mmCIF file of N, CA and C in Angstrom:
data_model
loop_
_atom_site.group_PDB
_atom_site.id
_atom_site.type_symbol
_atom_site.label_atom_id
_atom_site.label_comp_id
_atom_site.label_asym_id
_atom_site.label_seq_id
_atom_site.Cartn_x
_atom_site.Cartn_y
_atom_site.Cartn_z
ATOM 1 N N UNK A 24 -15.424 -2.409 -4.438
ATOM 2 C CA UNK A 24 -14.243 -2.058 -3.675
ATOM 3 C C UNK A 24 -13.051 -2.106 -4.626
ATOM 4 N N UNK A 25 -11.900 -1.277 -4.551
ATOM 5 C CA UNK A 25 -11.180 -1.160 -5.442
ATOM 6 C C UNK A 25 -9.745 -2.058 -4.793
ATOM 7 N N UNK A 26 -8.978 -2.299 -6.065
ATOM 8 C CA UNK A 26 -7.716 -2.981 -5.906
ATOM 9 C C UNK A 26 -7.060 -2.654 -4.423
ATOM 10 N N UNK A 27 -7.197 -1.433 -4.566
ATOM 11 C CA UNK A 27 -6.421 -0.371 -3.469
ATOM 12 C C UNK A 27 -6.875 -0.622 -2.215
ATOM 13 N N UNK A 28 -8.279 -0.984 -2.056
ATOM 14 C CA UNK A 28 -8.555 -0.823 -0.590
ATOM 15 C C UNK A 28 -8.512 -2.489 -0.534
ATOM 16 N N UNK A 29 -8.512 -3.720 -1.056
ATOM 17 C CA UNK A 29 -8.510 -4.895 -0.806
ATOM 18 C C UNK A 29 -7.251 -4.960 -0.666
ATOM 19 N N UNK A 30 -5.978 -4.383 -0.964
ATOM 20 C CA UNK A 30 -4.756 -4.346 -0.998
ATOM 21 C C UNK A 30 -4.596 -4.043 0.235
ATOM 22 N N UNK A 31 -4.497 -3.072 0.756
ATOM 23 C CA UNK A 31 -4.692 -2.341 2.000
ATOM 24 C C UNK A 31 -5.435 -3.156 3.397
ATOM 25 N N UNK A 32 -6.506 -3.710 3.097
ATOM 26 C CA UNK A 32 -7.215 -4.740 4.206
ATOM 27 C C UNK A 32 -6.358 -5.948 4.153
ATOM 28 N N UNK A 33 -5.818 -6.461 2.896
ATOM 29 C CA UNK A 33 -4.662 -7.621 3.220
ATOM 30 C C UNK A 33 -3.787 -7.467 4.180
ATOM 31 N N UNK A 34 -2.719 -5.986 3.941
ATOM 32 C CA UNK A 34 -1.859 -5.859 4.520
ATOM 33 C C UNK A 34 -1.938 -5.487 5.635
ATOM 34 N N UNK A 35 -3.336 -4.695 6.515
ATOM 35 C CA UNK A 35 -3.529 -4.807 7.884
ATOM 36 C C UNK A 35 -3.680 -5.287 8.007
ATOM 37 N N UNK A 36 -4.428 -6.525 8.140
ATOM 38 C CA UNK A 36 -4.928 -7.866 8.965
ATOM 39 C C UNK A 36 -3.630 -8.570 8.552
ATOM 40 N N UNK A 37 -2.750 -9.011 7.600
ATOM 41 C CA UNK A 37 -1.521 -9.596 7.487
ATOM 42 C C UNK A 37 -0.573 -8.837 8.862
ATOM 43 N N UNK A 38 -0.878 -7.332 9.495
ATOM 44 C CA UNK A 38 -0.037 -6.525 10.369
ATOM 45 C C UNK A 38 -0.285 -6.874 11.576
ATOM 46 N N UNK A 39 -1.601 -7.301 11.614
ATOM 47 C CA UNK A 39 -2.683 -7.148 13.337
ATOM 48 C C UNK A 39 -1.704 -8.584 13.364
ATOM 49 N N UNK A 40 -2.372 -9.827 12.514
ATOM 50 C CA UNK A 40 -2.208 -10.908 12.785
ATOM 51 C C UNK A 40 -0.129 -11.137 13.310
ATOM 52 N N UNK A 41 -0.066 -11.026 12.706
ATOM 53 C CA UNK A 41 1.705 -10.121 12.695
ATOM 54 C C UNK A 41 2.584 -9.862 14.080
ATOM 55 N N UNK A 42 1.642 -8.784 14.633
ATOM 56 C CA UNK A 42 1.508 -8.644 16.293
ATOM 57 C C UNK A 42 1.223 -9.449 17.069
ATOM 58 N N UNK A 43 -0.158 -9.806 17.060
ATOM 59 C CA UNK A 43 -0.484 -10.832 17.874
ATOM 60 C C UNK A 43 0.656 -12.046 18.422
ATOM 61 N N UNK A 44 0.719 -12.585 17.130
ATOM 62 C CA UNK A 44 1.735 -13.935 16.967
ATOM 63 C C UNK A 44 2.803 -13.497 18.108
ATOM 64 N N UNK A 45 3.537 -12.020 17.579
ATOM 65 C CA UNK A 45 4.468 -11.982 18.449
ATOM 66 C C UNK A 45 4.437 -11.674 19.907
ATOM 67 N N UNK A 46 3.487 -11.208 20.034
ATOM 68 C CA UNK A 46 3.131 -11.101 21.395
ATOM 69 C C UNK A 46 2.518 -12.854 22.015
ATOM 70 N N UNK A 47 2.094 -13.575 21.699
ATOM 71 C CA UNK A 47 1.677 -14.882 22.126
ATOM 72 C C UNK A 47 3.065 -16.165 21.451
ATOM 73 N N UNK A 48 3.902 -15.832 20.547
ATOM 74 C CA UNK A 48 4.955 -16.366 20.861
ATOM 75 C C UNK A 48 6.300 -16.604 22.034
ATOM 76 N N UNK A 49 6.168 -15.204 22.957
ATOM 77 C CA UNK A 49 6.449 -15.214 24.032
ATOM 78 C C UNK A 49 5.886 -15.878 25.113
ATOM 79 N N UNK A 50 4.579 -15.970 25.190
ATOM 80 C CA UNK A 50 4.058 -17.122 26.090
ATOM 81 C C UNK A 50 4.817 -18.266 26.483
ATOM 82 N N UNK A 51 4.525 -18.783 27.229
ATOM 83 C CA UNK A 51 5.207 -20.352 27.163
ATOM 84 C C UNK A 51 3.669 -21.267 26.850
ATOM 85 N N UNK A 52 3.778 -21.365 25.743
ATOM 86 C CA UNK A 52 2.741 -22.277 24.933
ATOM 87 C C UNK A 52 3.190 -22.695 23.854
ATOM 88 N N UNK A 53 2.429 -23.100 23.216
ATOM 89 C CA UNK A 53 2.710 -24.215 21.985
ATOM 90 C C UNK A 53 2.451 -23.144 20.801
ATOM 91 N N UNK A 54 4.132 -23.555 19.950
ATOM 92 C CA UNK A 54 3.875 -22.556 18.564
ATOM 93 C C UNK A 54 3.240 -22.337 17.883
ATOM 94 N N UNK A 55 2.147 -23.926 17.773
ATOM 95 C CA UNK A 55 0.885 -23.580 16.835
ATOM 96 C C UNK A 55 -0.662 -23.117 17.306
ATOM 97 N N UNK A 56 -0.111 -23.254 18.807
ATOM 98 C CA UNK A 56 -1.529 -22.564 19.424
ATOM 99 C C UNK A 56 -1.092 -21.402 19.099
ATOM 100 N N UNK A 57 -0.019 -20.470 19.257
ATOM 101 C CA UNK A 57 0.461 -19.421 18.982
ATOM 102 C C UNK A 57 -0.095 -18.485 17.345
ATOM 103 N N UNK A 58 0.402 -19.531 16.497
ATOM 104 C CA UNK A 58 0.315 -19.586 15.368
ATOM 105 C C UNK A 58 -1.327 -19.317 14.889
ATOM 106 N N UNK A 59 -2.169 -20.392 15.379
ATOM 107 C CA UNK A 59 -3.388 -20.574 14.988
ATOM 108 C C UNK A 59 -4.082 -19.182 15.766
ATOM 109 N N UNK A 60 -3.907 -18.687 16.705
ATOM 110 C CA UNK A 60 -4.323 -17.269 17.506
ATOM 111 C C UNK A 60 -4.035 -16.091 16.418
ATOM 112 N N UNK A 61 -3.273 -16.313 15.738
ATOM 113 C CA UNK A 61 -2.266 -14.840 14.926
ATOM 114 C C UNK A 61 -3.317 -14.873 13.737
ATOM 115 N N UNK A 62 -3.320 -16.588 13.147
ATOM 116 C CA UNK A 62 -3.809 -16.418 12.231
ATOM 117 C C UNK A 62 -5.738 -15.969 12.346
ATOM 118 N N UNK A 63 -6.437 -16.126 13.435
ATOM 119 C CA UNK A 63 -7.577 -16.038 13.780
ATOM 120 C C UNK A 63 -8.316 -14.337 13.680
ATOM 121 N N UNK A 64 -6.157 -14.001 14.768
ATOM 122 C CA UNK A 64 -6.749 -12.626 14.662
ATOM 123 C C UNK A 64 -6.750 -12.195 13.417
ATOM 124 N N UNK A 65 -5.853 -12.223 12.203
ATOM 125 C CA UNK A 65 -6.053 -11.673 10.770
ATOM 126 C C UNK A 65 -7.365 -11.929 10.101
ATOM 127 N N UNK A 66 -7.873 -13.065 10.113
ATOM 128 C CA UNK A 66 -9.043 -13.073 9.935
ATOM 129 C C UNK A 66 -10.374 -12.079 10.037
ATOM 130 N N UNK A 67 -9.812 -11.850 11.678
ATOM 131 C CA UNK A 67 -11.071 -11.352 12.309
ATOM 132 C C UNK A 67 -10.701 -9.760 12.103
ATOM 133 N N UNK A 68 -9.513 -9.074 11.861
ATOM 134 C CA UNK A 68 -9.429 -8.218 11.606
ATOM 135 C C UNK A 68 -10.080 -7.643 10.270
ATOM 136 N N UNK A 69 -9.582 -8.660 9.027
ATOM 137 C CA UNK A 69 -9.873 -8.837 7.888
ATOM 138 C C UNK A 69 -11.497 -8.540 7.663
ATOM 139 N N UNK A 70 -11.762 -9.417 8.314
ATOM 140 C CA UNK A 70 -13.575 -9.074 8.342
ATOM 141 C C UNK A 70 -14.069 -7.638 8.633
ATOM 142 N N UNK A 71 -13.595 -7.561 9.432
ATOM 143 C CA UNK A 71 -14.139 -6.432 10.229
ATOM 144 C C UNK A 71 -14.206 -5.254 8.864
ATOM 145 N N UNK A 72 -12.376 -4.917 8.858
ATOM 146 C CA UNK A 72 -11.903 -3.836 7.507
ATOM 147 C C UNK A 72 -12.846 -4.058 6.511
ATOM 148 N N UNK A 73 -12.999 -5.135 5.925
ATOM 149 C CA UNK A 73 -13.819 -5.240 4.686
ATOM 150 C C UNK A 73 -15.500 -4.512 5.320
ATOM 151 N N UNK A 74 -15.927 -5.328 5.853
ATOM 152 C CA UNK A 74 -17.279 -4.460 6.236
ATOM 153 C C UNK A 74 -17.377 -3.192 6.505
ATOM 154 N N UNK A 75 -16.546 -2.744 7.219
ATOM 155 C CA UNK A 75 -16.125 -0.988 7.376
ATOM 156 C C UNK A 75 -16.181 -0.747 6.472
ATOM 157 N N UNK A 76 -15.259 -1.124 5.467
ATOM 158 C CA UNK A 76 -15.213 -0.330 4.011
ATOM 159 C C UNK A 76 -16.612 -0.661 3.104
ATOM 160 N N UNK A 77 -17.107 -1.671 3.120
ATOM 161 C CA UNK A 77 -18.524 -2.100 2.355
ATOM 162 C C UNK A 77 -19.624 -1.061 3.014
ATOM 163 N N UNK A 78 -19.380 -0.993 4.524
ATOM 164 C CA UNK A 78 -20.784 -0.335 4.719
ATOM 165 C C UNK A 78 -20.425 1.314 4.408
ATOM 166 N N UNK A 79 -18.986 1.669 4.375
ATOM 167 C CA UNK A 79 -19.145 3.033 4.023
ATOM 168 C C UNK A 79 -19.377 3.718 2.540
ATOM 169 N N UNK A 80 -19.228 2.499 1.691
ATOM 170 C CA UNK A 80 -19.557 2.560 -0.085
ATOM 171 C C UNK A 80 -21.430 2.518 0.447
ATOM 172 N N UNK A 81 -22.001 1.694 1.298
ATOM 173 C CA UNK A 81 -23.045 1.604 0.938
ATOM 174 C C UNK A 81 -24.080 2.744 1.644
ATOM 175 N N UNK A 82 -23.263 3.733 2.308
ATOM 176 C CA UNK A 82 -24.250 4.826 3.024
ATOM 177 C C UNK A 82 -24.301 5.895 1.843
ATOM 178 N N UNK A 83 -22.979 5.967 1.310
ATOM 179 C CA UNK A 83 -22.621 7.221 0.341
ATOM 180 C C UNK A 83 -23.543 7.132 -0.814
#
């Protein structure tokens, strides 16, 4: 995988997670439940992008 596309999966899942937060900072809940949700979703976004991109290097 190149610079470019690990660059790129940072900065969406840094975007998803990004959203989230702000949408569950409005809640009336606790900032770090808030917090820890945002950061879960980047994660899980993160994963995802990377495998997308791994399994499409590995069909070609």
């Amino acid at each position: 995988m190149t610079g470019l596309k690990v660059f790129l999966i940072i900065c969406i899942s840094a975007i998803v997670g990004s959203f989230i937060l702000m949408i569950f900072e409005s809640m009336p809940i606790n900032i770090w439940v808030a917090r820890f949700i945002g950061g879960v979703a980047a994660a899980i976004s993160g994963t995802l992008l990377t495998y997308y991109f791994q399994k499409s290097r590995i069909e070609e």
